[in-house]
Coordinates of C-alpha atoms in Angstrom, one line a residue:
M31 CA -0.1 0.0 -0.3
S32 CA 2.8 2.3 1.0
R33 CA 4.1 1.8 -2.9
H34 CA 0.6 2.9 -4.1
F35 CA 1.0 6.0 -2.1
L36 CA 4.3 6.4 -3.5
M37 CA 3.3 6.6 -6.5
V38 CA -0.1 8.8 -6.3
F39 CA 2.1 11.6 -4.4
L40 CA 4.8 11.2 -7.7
V41 CA 1.6 11.3 -10.0
A42 CA 0.1 14.3 -8.3
F43 CA 3.7 16.1 -8.4
L44 CA 4.6 15.1 -12.1
G45 CA 0.8 14.9 -13.4
S46 CA 0.4 18.4 -15.1
T47 CA 4.2 18.8 -15.4
G48 CA 4.1 15.5 -17.9
A49 CA 2.8 18.6 -20.4
N50 CA 5.1 21.2 -19.5
A51 CA 8.8 21.1 -18.2
A52 CA 8.7 24.0 -16.4
P53 CA 11.5 25.3 -14.2
P54 CA 11.3 24.9 -11.0
C55 CA 8.2 26.4 -9.1
E56 CA 7.3 27.8 -12.0
P57 CA 3.1 27.6 -12.3
Q58 CA 2.0 25.6 -15.5
R59 CA -0.7 25.5 -17.6
G60 CA -1.6 23.0 -20.9
D61 CA -0.7 26.1 -23.1
G62 CA 2.6 27.0 -21.8
R63 CA 1.4 30.2 -20.4
K64 CA 1.1 30.8 -16.7
P65 CA -1.8 30.6 -14.9
D66 CA -3.5 33.7 -13.4
A67 CA -3.9 33.9 -9.8
A68 CA -7.7 33.1 -10.1
Q69 CA -6.7 29.9 -12.5
E70 CA -4.4 28.4 -10.0
E71 CA -5.8 25.1 -8.3
G72 CA -3.4 24.7 -5.4
P73 CA 0.8 25.3 -5.0
P74 CA 2.3 25.4 -8.0
R75 CA 3.7 22.3 -9.5
W76 CA 7.6 22.0 -9.6
K77 CA 10.6 19.5 -10.4
W78 CA 10.5 18.3 -6.9
W79 CA 13.9 16.7 -7.2
L80 CA 15.8 19.9 -8.1
H81 CA 13.8 22.3 -5.6
P82 CA 16.0 23.0 -2.7
E83 CA 13.6 22.6 0.0
T84 CA 12.2 19.6 -1.2
R85 CA 15.8 18.3 -1.7
K86 CA 16.8 19.0 1.9
E87 CA 13.9 17.6 3.3
L88 CA 14.0 14.2 1.4
R89 CA 18.0 14.6 1.8
L90 CA 18.3 13.8 -1.9
T91 CA 21.9 14.0 -3.0
D92 CA 23.2 15.5 -5.8
Q93 CA 23.6 12.3 -7.7
Q94 CA 19.5 11.2 -7.1
S95 CA 18.9 15.0 -8.5
K96 CA 21.0 14.5 -11.0
K97 CA 19.8 11.0 -11.8
I98 CA 15.8 11.8 -11.2
N99 CA 16.3 14.4 -13.8
E100 CA 18.0 12.7 -16.2
V101 CA 15.0 10.2 -15.7
W102 CA 12.7 13.3 -16.5
E103 CA 14.5 15.0 -19.3
S104 CA 14.6 11.5 -21.3
T105 CA 11.0 10.9 -20.8
A106 CA 9.0 14.5 -20.9
P107 CA 9.7 15.4 -24.7
K108 CA 7.9 11.7 -25.0
L109 CA 5.0 12.8 -22.7
R110 CA 4.7 16.4 -24.0
E111 CA 4.5 15.1 -27.3
K112 CA 1.8 12.7 -26.7
W113 CA -0.4 15.0 -24.7
H114 CA -0.6 17.7 -27.5
E115 CA -1.5 14.9 -29.8
L116 CA -4.2 13.3 -27.1
E117 CA -5.4 16.9 -26.8
K118 CA -6.0 17.1 -31.0
L119 CA -7.8 13.7 -30.4
E120 CA -10.0 14.8 -27.9
D121 CA -11.5 18.0 -29.3
G122 CA -11.8 16.0 -32.6
L123 CA -13.7 13.5 -30.7
A124 CA -16.1 16.1 -28.9
A125 CA -16.6 18.0 -32.3
T126 CA -17.8 14.5 -34.1
I127 CA -20.0 14.0 -30.8
K128 CA -21.0 17.9 -30.5
A129 CA -22.1 17.4 -34.0
Y130 CA -24.8 14.3 -33.8
S131 CA -24.0 13.3 -37.3
A132 CA -21.8 10.5 -37.3
D133 CA -22.3 6.9 -37.3
Q134 CA -22.0 5.2 -34.0
S135 CA -18.8 3.0 -35.2
I136 CA -16.8 6.4 -36.4
V137 CA -17.3 7.8 -32.9
A138 CA -16.6 4.2 -31.6
Q139 CA -13.1 4.2 -33.4
Q140 CA -12.5 7.9 -32.3
V141 CA -12.8 6.6 -29.0
E142 CA -10.5 3.9 -29.0
K143 CA -7.6 5.9 -30.5
V144 CA -8.1 8.4 -27.7
E145 CA -8.1 5.9 -25.1
K146 CA -5.2 3.9 -26.5
L147 CA -3.2 7.2 -26.4
R148 CA -4.2 8.1 -23.4
A149 CA -3.1 4.9 -21.8
E150 CA 0.2 5.1 -23.8
N151 CA 0.6 8.4 -21.9
N152 CA -0.3 7.1 -18.4
A153 CA 1.9 3.8 -19.0
T154 CA 4.8 6.0 -19.9
R155 CA 4.1 8.2 -16.8
T156 CA 4.1 5.5 -14.5
V157 CA 7.0 3.7 -15.8
M158 CA 8.8 6.9 -15.5
I159 CA 7.7 7.5 -11.9
Y160 CA 8.8 4.2 -11.3
R161 CA 12.2 4.5 -12.6
M162 CA 12.5 7.7 -10.5
Q163 CA 11.1 6.0 -7.1
L164 CA 14.0 3.6 -7.7
L165 CA 16.5 6.2 -7.4
L166 CA 15.1 7.0 -3.6
N167 CA 16.5 4.7 -0.5
P168 CA 13.9 3.4 1.6
E169 CA 13.9 6.3 4.1
Q170 CA 13.2 9.1 1.6
R171 CA 10.2 6.7 0.2
V172 CA 9.0 7.5 3.7
K173 CA 9.4 11.0 3.3
V174 CA 7.7 11.0 0.3
D175 CA 4.7 9.4 1.4
E176 CA 4.6 11.9 4.7
M177 CA 5.0 14.7 1.8
R178 CA 1.9 13.0 0.2
A179 CA -0.1 13.0 3.1
R180 CA 0.3 16.7 4.2
M181 CA -0.2 18.0 0.4
D182 CA -3.3 15.9 -0.2
A183 CA -4.7 17.2 3.7
E184 CA -4.2 21.1 2.2
R185 CA -5.4 19.9 -0.8
K186 CA -8.7 18.5 0.9
K187 CA -8.4 21.6 3.2
R188 CA -8.8 24.1 0.3
Q189 CA -11.5 22.0 -1.4
D190 CA -13.5 21.9 1.5
E191 CA -12.8 25.6 2.1
E192 CA -13.9 26.4 -1.7
R193 CA -17.2 24.3 -1.3
K194 CA -18.2 26.5 1.6
R195 CA -17.5 29.8 0.2
Q196 CA -19.6 28.5 -2.4
G197 CA -22.3 27.9 -0.1
R198 CA -22.4 23.9 -1.4
G199 CA -21.3 22.7 2.0
D200 CA -21.2 18.7 2.3
K201 CA -19.4 17.7 -0.7
N202 CA -21.9 14.7 -0.6
N203 CA -25.1 16.5 -0.6
N204 CA -23.7 18.5 -3.6
Y205 CA -26.5 17.5 -6.3

């Protein structure tokens, strides 16, 4: 179960950076522009293995940081390229569906292409994250779990506060 949490944490850190290789601590958007403050959801994403505070907390060595960055740099361009391809396929599928004029078999073929590419992208990202995990020692993995738990708690708190601010109250009763 601990490995699952580590995977989730790393995916959270890397999920949106798969589309953009921004410098550490630079907020990101899918179109490459920095988000407006109102558009940002939570803390900015960053190359955590290069960020001084994260490196200090995890006690990452220069060698570990370098090797993790090599894994990232060797995979990110492929992920970015596939991400853009996926966006185009999704846009095409949305337009086809919205037109309500295509045969079901055509829509099914487009859905198949979109989901196949999404699965390939997810598999590539998951393997990249696993390769990064292998560069951490057991104590660092525990620290990553702790960091993930803190981030999850902070995210949940922000979401709950946002729901209250919008008058939606309990998240289970917002129908």
